[in-house]
Tab-separated table of C-alpha atoms and ligand atoms in Angstrom:
chain	number	residue	atom	x	y	z
S	1	UNK	CA	24.941	10.722	-13.444
S	2	UNK	CA	27.394	8.677	-15.447
S	3	UNK	CA	28.117	5.009	-15.378
S	4	UNK	CA	31.342	3.186	-16.089
S	5	UNK	CA	29.787	-0.054	-17.348
S	6	UNK	CA	31.968	-1.688	-20.023
S	7	UNK	CA	34.841	0.441	-18.813
S	8	UNK	CA	33.611	3.491	-20.724
S	9	UNK	CA	31.792	6.347	-19.085
S	10	UNK	CA	28.331	6.588	-20.614
S	11	UNK	CA	25.311	8.734	-19.823
S	12	UNK	CA	22.942	6.980	-17.437
S	13	UNK	CA	20.125	7.087	-20.000
S	14	UNK	CA	22.127	4.819	-22.266
S	15	UNK	CA	22.937	2.382	-19.472
S	16	UNK	CA	19.956	0.076	-19.846
S	17	UNK	CA	20.484	-0.259	-23.578
S	18	UNK	CA	24.183	-0.941	-23.196
S	19	UNK	CA	23.635	-3.435	-20.415
S	20	UNK	CA	21.277	-5.421	-22.617
S	21	UNK	CA	23.926	-6.206	-25.209
S	22	UNK	CA	27.293	-7.877	-24.881
S	23	UNK	CA	30.178	-5.506	-24.304
S	24	UNK	CA	32.214	-5.979	-27.490
S	25	UNK	CA	35.205	-4.066	-26.260
S	26	UNK	CA	34.994	-5.089	-22.660
S	27	UNK	CA	38.725	-5.734	-22.508
S	28	UNK	CA	38.440	-8.106	-19.554
S	29	UNK	CA	35.892	-6.056	-17.578
S	30	UNK	CA	33.723	-8.111	-15.207
S	31	UNK	CA	30.337	-9.095	-16.583
S	32	UNK	CA	27.400	-9.969	-14.350
S	33	UNK	CA	26.967	-13.671	-13.671
S	34	UNK	CA	24.252	-15.330	-15.745
S	35	UNK	CA	23.735	-18.321	-13.485
S	36	UNK	CA	20.190	-18.383	-12.112
S	37	UNK	CA	19.762	-18.035	-8.347
S	38	UNK	CA	18.651	-21.180	-6.542
S	39	UNK	CA	14.907	-21.849	-6.165
S	40	UNK	CA	13.277	-22.911	-2.905
S	41	UNK	CA	9.703	-24.211	-2.950
S	42	UNK	CA	7.678	-23.684	0.227
S	43	UNK	CA	4.738	-26.064	-0.195
S	44	UNK	CA	1.455	-26.926	1.543
S	45	UNK	CA	1.318	-23.669	3.498
S	46	UNK	CA	-1.768	-21.816	4.630
S	47	UNK	CA	-1.080	-18.362	3.216
S	48	UNK	CA	-2.251	-15.003	4.515
S	49	UNK	CA	-0.757	-12.850	1.788
S	50	UNK	CA	-1.165	-9.343	3.246
S	51	UNK	CA	-3.546	-8.126	0.549
S	52	UNK	CA	-6.507	-8.390	2.893
S	53	UNK	CA	-7.593	-11.745	1.477
S	54	UNK	CA	-8.446	-14.457	3.979
S	55	UNK	CA	-6.290	-17.525	4.621
S	56	UNK	CA	-5.598	-19.607	1.499
S	57	UNK	CA	-5.047	-23.280	2.206
S	58	UNK	CA	-2.567	-25.407	0.235
S	59	UNK	CA	-0.319	-22.804	-1.315
S	60	UNK	CA	3.164	-23.059	-2.774
S	61	UNK	CA	5.546	-20.102	-2.714
S	62	UNK	CA	8.576	-20.297	-4.994
S	63	UNK	CA	11.514	-18.184	-3.832
S	64	UNK	CA	14.341	-17.449	-6.248
S	65	UNK	CA	17.305	-15.492	-4.949
S	66	UNK	CA	15.977	-12.491	-3.034
S	67	UNK	CA	12.550	-12.478	-4.668
S	68	UNK	CA	9.283	-14.362	-4.752
S	69	UNK	CA	9.125	-16.062	-8.132
S	70	UNK	CA	5.485	-17.207	-7.965
S	71	UNK	CA	2.618	-18.170	-5.669
S	72	UNK	CA	0.084	-20.856	-6.647
S	73	UNK	CA	-2.130	-23.666	-5.332
S	74	UNK	CA	-0.139	-26.828	-4.548
S	75	UNK	CA	0.442	-28.864	-7.686
S	76	UNK	CA	-0.986	-26.255	-10.055
S	77	UNK	CA	2.422	-25.604	-11.604
S	78	UNK	CA	5.615	-27.647	-11.823
S	79	UNK	CA	8.379	-27.160	-9.284
S	80	UNK	CA	11.842	-27.031	-10.908
S	81	UNK	CA	13.794	-30.275	-10.433
S	82	UNK	CA	16.695	-28.335	-8.975
S	83	UNK	CA	14.568	-26.651	-6.314
S	84	UNK	CA	14.893	-27.302	-2.595
S	85	UNK	CA	11.466	-28.246	-1.254
S	86	UNK	CA	10.332	-27.342	2.257
S	87	UNK	CA	7.003	-28.879	3.253
S	88	UNK	CA	5.042	-26.395	5.380
S	89	UNK	CA	2.067	-28.680	6.069
S	90	UNK	CA	0.343	-27.491	9.241
S	91	UNK	CA	2.050	-24.115	9.099
S	92	UNK	CA	1.037	-20.582	8.153
S	93	UNK	CA	2.911	-18.032	6.024
S	94	UNK	CA	2.424	-14.282	6.359
S	95	UNK	CA	4.428	-11.429	4.787
S	96	UNK	CA	7.422	-10.148	6.723
S	97	UNK	CA	6.195	-7.827	9.487
S	98	UNK	CA	7.088	-4.118	9.486
S	99	UNK	CA	7.173	-1.710	12.405
S	100	UNK	CA	6.160	1.668	10.978
S	101	UNK	CA	7.394	3.737	13.924
S	102	UNK	CA	10.645	3.111	15.762
S	103	UNK	CA	13.474	5.115	17.308
S	104	UNK	CA	16.788	3.387	16.751
S	105	UNK	CA	19.463	5.941	17.395
S	106	UNK	CA	20.528	5.629	20.978
S	107	UNK	CA	18.867	2.211	21.288
S	108	UNK	CA	22.238	0.492	21.193
S	109	UNK	CA	25.607	1.770	22.278
S	110	UNK	CA	27.720	0.606	19.357
S	111	UNK	CA	27.798	-1.289	16.062
S	112	UNK	CA	27.756	-4.684	17.808
S	113	UNK	CA	24.761	-3.590	19.850
S	114	UNK	CA	22.861	-2.486	16.756
S	115	UNK	CA	23.645	-5.759	14.985
S	116	UNK	CA	22.354	-7.750	17.960
S	117	UNK	CA	19.199	-5.604	18.091
S	118	UNK	CA	18.587	-5.876	14.347
S	119	UNK	CA	19.055	-9.660	14.321
S	120	UNK	CA	16.608	-9.931	17.220
S	121	UNK	CA	14.081	-7.906	15.221
S	122	UNK	CA	14.378	-10.223	12.204
S	123	UNK	CA	14.144	-13.330	14.406
S	124	UNK	CA	10.978	-11.726	15.773
S	125	UNK	CA	9.547	-11.547	12.259
S	126	UNK	CA	10.309	-7.888	11.503
S	127	UNK	CA	11.750	-7.259	8.022
S	128	UNK	CA	11.464	-3.464	7.770
S	129	UNK	CA	11.358	-0.515	10.138
S	130	UNK	CA	10.736	3.214	9.844
S	131	UNK	CA	12.946	5.322	12.082
S	132	UNK	CA	11.269	8.563	13.026
S	133	UNK	CA	13.959	10.936	14.277
S	134	UNK	CA	17.431	9.493	14.243
S	135	UNK	CA	20.994	10.359	13.311
S	136	UNK	CA	21.292	9.704	9.580
S	137	UNK	CA	25.017	9.080	9.876
S	138	UNK	CA	24.253	5.929	11.884
S	139	UNK	CA	21.072	5.020	10.043
S	140	UNK	CA	22.455	5.328	6.509
S	141	UNK	CA	25.304	2.958	7.339
S	142	UNK	CA	22.981	0.380	8.909
S	143	UNK	CA	20.458	0.768	6.095
S	144	UNK	CA	23.164	0.073	3.519
S	145	UNK	CA	24.398	-3.027	5.352
S	146	UNK	CA	20.813	-4.262	5.652
S	147	UNK	CA	20.046	-3.624	1.997
S	148	UNK	CA	23.157	-5.560	0.932
S	149	UNK	CA	22.490	-8.389	3.441
S	150	UNK	CA	25.836	-7.803	5.100
S	151	UNK	CA	23.999	-8.009	8.430
S	152	UNK	CA	20.776	-9.761	9.444
S	153	UNK	CA	18.562	-6.703	9.785
S	154	UNK	CA	15.212	-5.298	8.848
S	155	UNK	CA	15.322	-2.933	5.888
S	156	UNK	CA	15.589	0.565	7.304
S	157	UNK	CA	13.834	3.731	6.149
S	158	UNK	CA	14.283	6.961	8.053
S	159	UNK	CA	13.179	10.556	8.285
S	160	UNK	CA	14.830	13.943	8.405
S	161	UNK	CA	13.184	15.761	11.282
S	162	UNK	CA	12.116	19.360	10.854
S	163	UNK	CA	10.696	21.573	13.572
S	164	UNK	CA	10.558	25.198	14.588
S	165	UNK	CA	13.693	26.787	16.105
S	166	UNK	CA	12.037	26.991	19.525
S	167	UNK	CA	11.770	23.189	19.576
S	168	UNK	CA	15.531	22.859	19.319
S	169	UNK	CA	15.967	25.258	22.209
S	170	UNK	CA	13.468	23.361	24.377
S	171	UNK	CA	14.012	19.686	23.698
S	172	UNK	CA	17.059	17.950	25.154
S	173	UNK	CA	16.617	14.866	22.960
S	174	UNK	CA	17.988	16.576	19.844
S	175	UNK	CA	21.527	16.856	21.208
S	176	UNK	CA	22.260	13.120	21.059
S	177	UNK	CA	21.185	12.873	17.426
S	178	UNK	CA	23.147	15.958	16.353
S	179	UNK	CA	26.493	15.155	17.958
S	180	UNK	CA	29.386	17.258	16.649
S	181	UNK	CA	26.973	19.368	14.596
S	182	UNK	CA	25.416	22.715	15.468
S	183	UNK	CA	22.031	21.821	16.994
S	184	UNK	CA	19.288	22.703	14.536
S	185	UNK	CA	21.629	22.797	11.528
S	186	UNK	CA	21.974	19.074	10.745
S	187	UNK	CA	20.315	18.020	7.467
S	188	UNK	CA	18.543	15.199	9.378
S	189	UNK	CA	17.571	17.323	12.401
S	190	UNK	CA	16.804	20.812	11.123
S	191	UNK	CA	15.313	23.985	12.589
S	192	UNK	CA	13.006	25.625	10.057
S	193	UNK	CA	11.182	28.946	10.030
S	194	UNK	CA	9.912	31.502	7.507
S	195	UNK	CA	13.497	32.538	6.647
S	196	UNK	CA	14.699	29.014	5.764
S	197	UNK	CA	15.638	28.260	2.146
S	198	UNK	CA	13.172	25.372	1.940
S	199	UNK	CA	14.305	23.856	-1.401
S	200	UNK	CA	17.863	23.599	-0.060
S	201	UNK	CA	16.758	22.190	3.311
S	202	UNK	CA	14.688	19.522	1.540
S	203	UNK	CA	17.538	18.717	-0.858
S	204	UNK	CA	19.922	18.282	2.079
S	205	UNK	CA	17.420	15.976	3.807
S	206	UNK	CA	17.301	13.917	0.636
S	207	UNK	CA	21.092	13.927	0.491
S	208	UNK	CA	21.157	12.528	4.027
S	209	UNK	CA	19.327	9.479	2.650
S	210	UNK	CA	15.945	10.236	4.220
S	211	UNK	CA	12.817	8.765	2.668
S	212	UNK	CA	10.691	11.567	4.105
S	213	UNK	CA	10.587	14.706	6.158
S	214	UNK	CA	9.232	14.226	9.658
S	215	UNK	CA	7.371	17.374	10.676
S	216	UNK	CA	7.459	17.334	14.431
S	217	UNK	CA	6.579	20.561	16.258
S	218	UNK	CA	6.381	24.334	16.363
S	219	UNK	CA	5.716	24.836	12.664
S	220	UNK	CA	3.036	27.286	11.461
S	221	UNK	CA	0.610	26.238	8.751
S	222	UNK	CA	2.283	28.120	5.896
S	223	UNK	CA	5.644	26.472	6.650
S	224	UNK	CA	4.031	23.016	6.829
S	225	UNK	CA	2.368	23.650	3.467
S	226	UNK	CA	5.628	24.885	1.910
S	227	UNK	CA	7.708	21.976	3.224
S	228	UNK	CA	5.121	19.415	2.117
S	229	UNK	CA	4.872	20.797	-1.426
S	230	UNK	CA	8.645	21.019	-1.827
S	231	UNK	CA	9.264	17.537	-0.380
S	232	UNK	CA	6.783	16.043	-2.824
S	233	UNK	CA	8.341	18.012	-5.702
S	234	UNK	CA	11.726	16.483	-4.835
S	235	UNK	CA	10.302	12.966	-4.470
S	236	UNK	CA	10.289	12.702	-0.680
S	237	UNK	CA	7.346	11.627	1.448
S	238	UNK	CA	6.068	13.687	4.367
S	239	UNK	CA	5.490	12.092	7.759
S	240	UNK	CA	4.139	14.236	10.588
S	241	UNK	CA	2.768	14.154	14.063
S	242	UNK	CA	-1.001	14.404	13.783
S	243	UNK	CA	-0.742	17.863	15.332
S	244	UNK	CA	2.385	19.953	14.752
S	245	UNK	CA	1.509	22.842	17.109
S	246	UNK	CA	0.111	25.200	16.090
S	247	UNK	CA	-0.693	23.504	12.759
S	248	UNK	CA	-3.610	21.143	13.318
S	249	UNK	CA	-4.694	17.820	11.797
S	250	UNK	CA	-7.108	19.179	9.177
S	251	UNK	CA	-4.481	21.594	7.834
S	252	UNK	CA	-1.941	18.766	7.571
S	253	UNK	CA	-4.436	16.490	5.874
S	254	UNK	CA	-5.384	19.217	3.390
S	255	UNK	CA	-1.704	19.863	2.617
S	256	UNK	CA	-1.237	16.219	1.607
S	257	UNK	CA	0.950	15.015	4.482
S	258	UNK	CA	1.341	11.307	3.652
S	259	UNK	CA	1.277	9.796	7.138
S	260	UNK	CA	-0.077	11.254	10.395
S	261	UNK	CA	1.348	9.719	13.578
S	262	UNK	CA	-0.422	9.114	16.889
S	263	UNK	CA	-4.218	8.936	16.622
S	264	UNK	CA	-4.479	10.514	20.082
S	265	UNK	CA	-3.044	13.789	18.761
S	266	UNK	CA	-6.063	14.181	16.481
S	267	UNK	CA	-7.886	15.349	19.622
S	268	UNK	CA	-6.519	18.849	19.036
S	269	UNK	CA	-8.736	19.188	15.968
S	270	UNK	CA	-11.720	19.534	18.304
S	271	UNK	CA	-10.001	21.905	20.744
S	272	UNK	CA	-11.055	25.580	20.721
S	273	UNK	CA	-7.563	26.366	19.456
S	274	UNK	CA	-4.286	24.499	19.014
S	275	UNK	CA	-1.717	25.717	21.558
S	276	UNK	CA	1.686	27.003	20.475
S	277	UNK	CA	3.242	24.532	22.917
S	278	UNK	CA	4.015	21.022	21.633
S	279	UNK	CA	4.884	19.754	25.112
S	280	UNK	CA	1.142	19.403	25.845
S	281	UNK	CA	0.736	17.064	22.857
S	282	UNK	CA	-0.442	14.053	24.897
S	283	UNK	CA	-2.530	16.155	27.293
S	284	UNK	CA	-5.607	16.784	25.185
S	285	UNK	CA	-9.085	16.772	26.671
S	286	UNK	CA	-9.885	13.126	26.026
S	287	UNK	CA	-12.559	13.030	28.703
S	288	UNK	CA	-14.731	15.697	27.077
S	289	UNK	CA	-14.006	15.177	23.380
S	290	UNK	CA	-16.229	12.633	21.706
S	291	UNK	CA	-14.266	10.322	19.365
S	292	UNK	CA	-17.048	10.833	16.821
S	293	UNK	CA	-17.129	14.640	17.134
S	294	UNK	CA	-17.924	16.081	13.689
S	295	UNK	CA	-14.515	17.779	13.380
S	296	UNK	CA	-12.714	14.492	14.129
S	297	UNK	CA	-14.792	12.589	11.591
S	298	UNK	CA	-14.162	15.331	9.008
S	299	UNK	CA	-10.380	14.898	9.377
S	300	UNK	CA	-10.711	11.141	8.990
S	301	UNK	CA	-12.785	11.588	5.838
S	302	UNK	CA	-10.273	14.099	4.478
S	303	UNK	CA	-7.458	11.581	5.061
S	304	UNK	CA	-9.471	8.819	3.427
S	305	UNK	CA	-10.188	10.960	0.367
S	306	UNK	CA	-6.467	11.641	-0.111
S	307	UNK	CA	-5.205	8.135	0.694
S	308	UNK	CA	-3.312	9.400	3.738
S	309	UNK	CA	-2.249	6.865	6.351
S	310	UNK	CA	-2.905	6.928	10.091
S	311	UNK	CA	0.067	5.657	12.112
S	312	UNK	CA	-2.078	4.869	15.136
S	313	UNK	CA	0.519	3.841	17.782
S	314	UNK	CA	-2.011	2.458	20.275
S	315	UNK	CA	0.381	0.426	22.401
S	316	UNK	CA	2.632	3.308	23.431
S	317	UNK	CA	-0.289	5.184	24.989
S	318	UNK	CA	-1.575	2.044	26.701
S	319	UNK	CA	1.848	1.744	28.322
S	320	UNK	CA	1.955	5.449	29.124
S	321	UNK	CA	-1.426	5.286	30.823
S	322	UNK	CA	-0.351	2.213	32.798
S	323	UNK	CA	3.102	3.375	33.862
S	324	UNK	CA	3.302	7.194	33.645
S	325	UNK	CA	-0.302	8.422	33.845
S	326	UNK	CA	0.745	11.994	34.635
S	327	UNK	CA	2.491	12.255	31.260
S	328	UNK	CA	-0.757	12.066	29.305
S	329	UNK	CA	-4.346	13.217	29.464
S	330	UNK	CA	-6.779	10.909	31.245
S	331	UNK	CA	-8.357	8.433	28.848
S	332	UNK	CA	-5.753	8.838	26.078
S	333	UNK	CA	-5.464	5.123	25.253
S	334	UNK	CA	-9.192	4.486	25.082
S	335	UNK	CA	-9.807	7.651	23.023
S	336	UNK	CA	-7.032	6.818	20.569
S	337	UNK	CA	-8.368	3.294	20.127
S	338	UNK	CA	-11.933	4.563	19.603
S	339	UNK	CA	-10.842	7.024	16.893
S	340	UNK	CA	-8.633	4.385	15.270
S	341	UNK	CA	-11.691	2.138	15.146
S	342	UNK	CA	-13.705	4.899	13.457
S	343	UNK	CA	-10.862	5.592	11.027
S	344	UNK	CA	-10.732	1.929	10.071
S	345	UNK	CA	-14.518	1.727	9.670
S	346	UNK	CA	-14.470	4.811	7.416
S	347	UNK	CA	-11.778	3.335	5.179
S	348	UNK	CA	-8.699	5.237	6.362
S	349	UNK	CA	-5.524	3.178	5.954
S	350	UNK	CA	-4.018	2.385	9.371
S	351	UNK	CA	-0.506	1.018	9.847
S	352	UNK	CA	1.119	-0.736	12.812
S	353	UNK	CA	3.813	1.335	14.521
S	354	UNK	CA	5.086	1.046	18.070
S	355	UNK	CA	7.118	4.194	18.817
S	356	UNK	CA	9.345	1.749	20.716
S	357	UNK	CA	10.365	-1.442	18.958
S	358	UNK	CA	11.382	-3.330	22.105
S	359	UNK	CA	14.741	-4.873	22.957
S	360	UNK	CA	16.334	-8.325	23.061
S	361	UNK	CA	15.312	-8.555	26.721
S	362	UNK	CA	11.672	-8.761	25.544
S	363	UNK	CA	10.149	-12.003	24.258
S	364	UNK	CA	9.143	-10.501	20.890
S	365	UNK	CA	9.302	-7.082	19.197
S	366	UNK	CA	6.516	-4.731	20.288
S	367	UNK	CA	4.875	-4.671	16.864
S	368	UNK	CA	3.212	-7.966	17.784
S	369	UNK	CA	1.566	-6.148	20.694
S	370	UNK	CA	0.501	-3.294	18.390
S	371	UNK	CA	-1.245	-5.793	16.103
S	372	UNK	CA	-3.001	-7.283	19.132
S	373	UNK	CA	-4.135	-3.814	20.260
S	374	UNK	CA	-5.634	-3.133	16.834
S	375	UNK	CA	-7.662	-6.337	17.215
S	376	UNK	CA	-8.514	-6.041	20.914
S	377	UNK	CA	-9.361	-2.327	21.026
S	378	UNK	CA	-9.899	-0.955	17.505
S	379	UNK	CA	-12.122	-3.504	15.795
S	380	UNK	CA	-9.604	-5.000	13.375
S	381	UNK	CA	-9.862	-8.641	12.387
S	382	UNK	CA	-6.561	-10.506	12.778
S	383	UNK	CA	-6.161	-10.569	8.984
S	384	UNK	CA	-6.678	-6.787	8.883
S	385	UNK	CA	-4.138	-6.282	11.669
S	386	UNK	CA	-1.614	-8.353	9.698
S	387	UNK	CA	-2.377	-6.107	6.714
S	388	UNK	CA	-1.677	-3.020	8.870
S	389	UNK	CA	1.748	-4.425	9.778
S	390	UNK	CA	2.619	-5.514	6.239
S	391	UNK	CA	0.879	-3.998	3.191
S	392	UNK	CA	-0.068	-0.675	4.824
S	393	UNK	CA	3.229	-0.323	6.697
S	394	UNK	CA	5.029	-0.843	3.364
S	395	UNK	CA	2.954	2.011	1.907
S	396	UNK	CA	3.888	4.193	4.884
S	397	UNK	CA	7.565	3.581	4.142
S	398	UNK	CA	7.240	4.009	0.381
S	399	UNK	CA	8.122	0.329	-0.083
S	400	UNK	CA	4.835	-0.941	-1.492
S	401	UNK	CA	6.260	-1.795	-4.922
S	402	UNK	CA	8.669	-4.330	-3.453
S	403	UNK	CA	7.422	-5.244	0.020
S	404	UNK	CA	4.330	-5.924	2.091
S	405	UNK	CA	2.545	-8.803	0.355
S	406	UNK	CA	3.387	-12.367	-0.653
S	407	UNK	CA	3.220	-11.834	-4.408
S	408	UNK	CA	5.336	-12.687	-7.422
S	409	UNK	CA	8.163	-10.208	-7.906
S	410	UNK	CA	8.232	-8.888	-4.351
S	411	UNK	CA	11.120	-9.401	-1.963
S	412	UNK	CA	11.084	-12.847	-0.385
S	413	UNK	CA	10.319	-11.557	3.116
S	414	UNK	CA	8.107	-14.102	4.894
S	415	UNK	CA	7.254	-15.306	8.373
S	416	UNK	CA	6.398	-18.972	8.911
S	417	UNK	CA	4.139	-19.642	11.913
S	418	UNK	CA	3.234	-22.834	13.778
S	419	UNK	CA	-0.227	-21.580	14.830
S	420	UNK	CA	-3.104	-19.834	13.075
S	421	UNK	CA	-2.886	-16.024	13.324
S	422	UNK	CA	-6.317	-15.608	11.718
S	423	UNK	CA	-8.008	-17.121	14.761
S	424	UNK	CA	-5.718	-15.494	17.358
S	425	UNK	CA	-3.512	-12.522	16.440
S	426	UNK	CA	-1.113	-13.527	19.237
S	427	UNK	CA	-0.109	-16.457	17.068
S	428	UNK	CA	2.048	-14.071	15.000
S	429	UNK	CA	4.507	-14.752	17.828
S	430	UNK	CA	4.652	-18.514	17.097
S	431	UNK	CA	7.561	-18.040	14.698
S	432	UNK	CA	9.182	-21.096	13.147
S	433	UNK	CA	11.439	-19.226	10.731
S	434	UNK	CA	11.730	-15.937	8.910
S	435	UNK	CA	12.726	-15.318	5.313
S	436	UNK	CA	14.514	-12.028	4.724
S	437	UNK	CA	15.548	-11.223	1.153
S	438	UNK	CA	15.290	-14.945	0.387
S	439	UNK	CA	17.543	-16.026	3.249
S	440	UNK	CA	16.199	-18.260	5.997
S	441	UNK	CA	16.630	-17.028	9.564
S	442	UNK	CA	15.708	-19.319	12.441
S	443	UNK	CA	15.046	-17.746	15.871
S	444	UNK	CA	17.864	-18.544	18.236
S	445	UNK	CA	19.924	-19.973	15.380
S	446	UNK	CA	23.072	-18.751	13.745
I	1	LIG	ZN1	8.063	8.459	17.822
């Protein structure tokens, strides 16, 4: 890579050094502005910072430009004279919320529809989303606009889906995300088998802007292992369904898959054998498989030992059981919640993902309901559920260095609440305002 800073092409390695000194021969080239971004001081807040710590009363958060400059007890440090001060007495601040499992492509018909949907997400407190099987041509454009704050939108991370060739023959959903491309040959929606040149397929996924591979279905264990190793070698994460048919949960966990989606699909670990057919994925034997069966607990402990994350998605199976019971095995929601509870007790990281983010017709994005399900059915405290939707979700997306907690140096992504979420998780819906990349967004405002 070469850079044209100072009007002269220089190797990228020299860029930092060059940028640190004045450009003596700049010849009129633009230099970055040296004026400091404005500081806003949010004072007297009760802070739940996403680290897992309990509520901290009387905190000041200084925001400078897009970042959090510092966090300290009220009055402990001076506030710059030039700062704008916003008194948050009687209010709570939590990190910006993240939905670790959404499906965007097809959710809106056109660019205006996506912009409306994304603004609604931010007004609902959501500052980052992980798309799990979309069209990268749409997603990369939206992700760029979001990153540059050209639109009010959550930050967007997305996957490149890989599955066995038979999946692409069976599943009608792939057509809409592969428009104008041979089905199964798109870098973001790729059929893979033993004959695939895996390093090239992974490189093309990376070129499509994906953060990770999503391993979905019909992949044998040796292919899962090969894809996972190569993705990690090229700096991509690996996200997978908890069973990939016929590859099972313990094989995925042992391979180092970073995030396993849908707790309910762990049920296949205790089945006599994993079927070749992914279409039965939600139809496990939940009635006769104990959540604490030794094989289930062994997978959880394997995930814990490797720092792998469980993307539980409780809410989607609650809705499935309520509205389309024939689509899933009896008892799926209760079983998934029970195993998520055990995972949490045993120290497995659990994120908050919805598999369906909701739409502007809803009162709030569904991730608020997912947090409530973690509390109501899986033994999380409200503070832990907030952690699942912030710090852990940031880890799921590979964003933990810059997102997920209210800490100095991180992006200024905050939600200000008018009621205490530590006493009732449903109070995450009492949104006064949202800060996204240091810009204030007020629900219903412009
Ligand atoms: Zn999904």
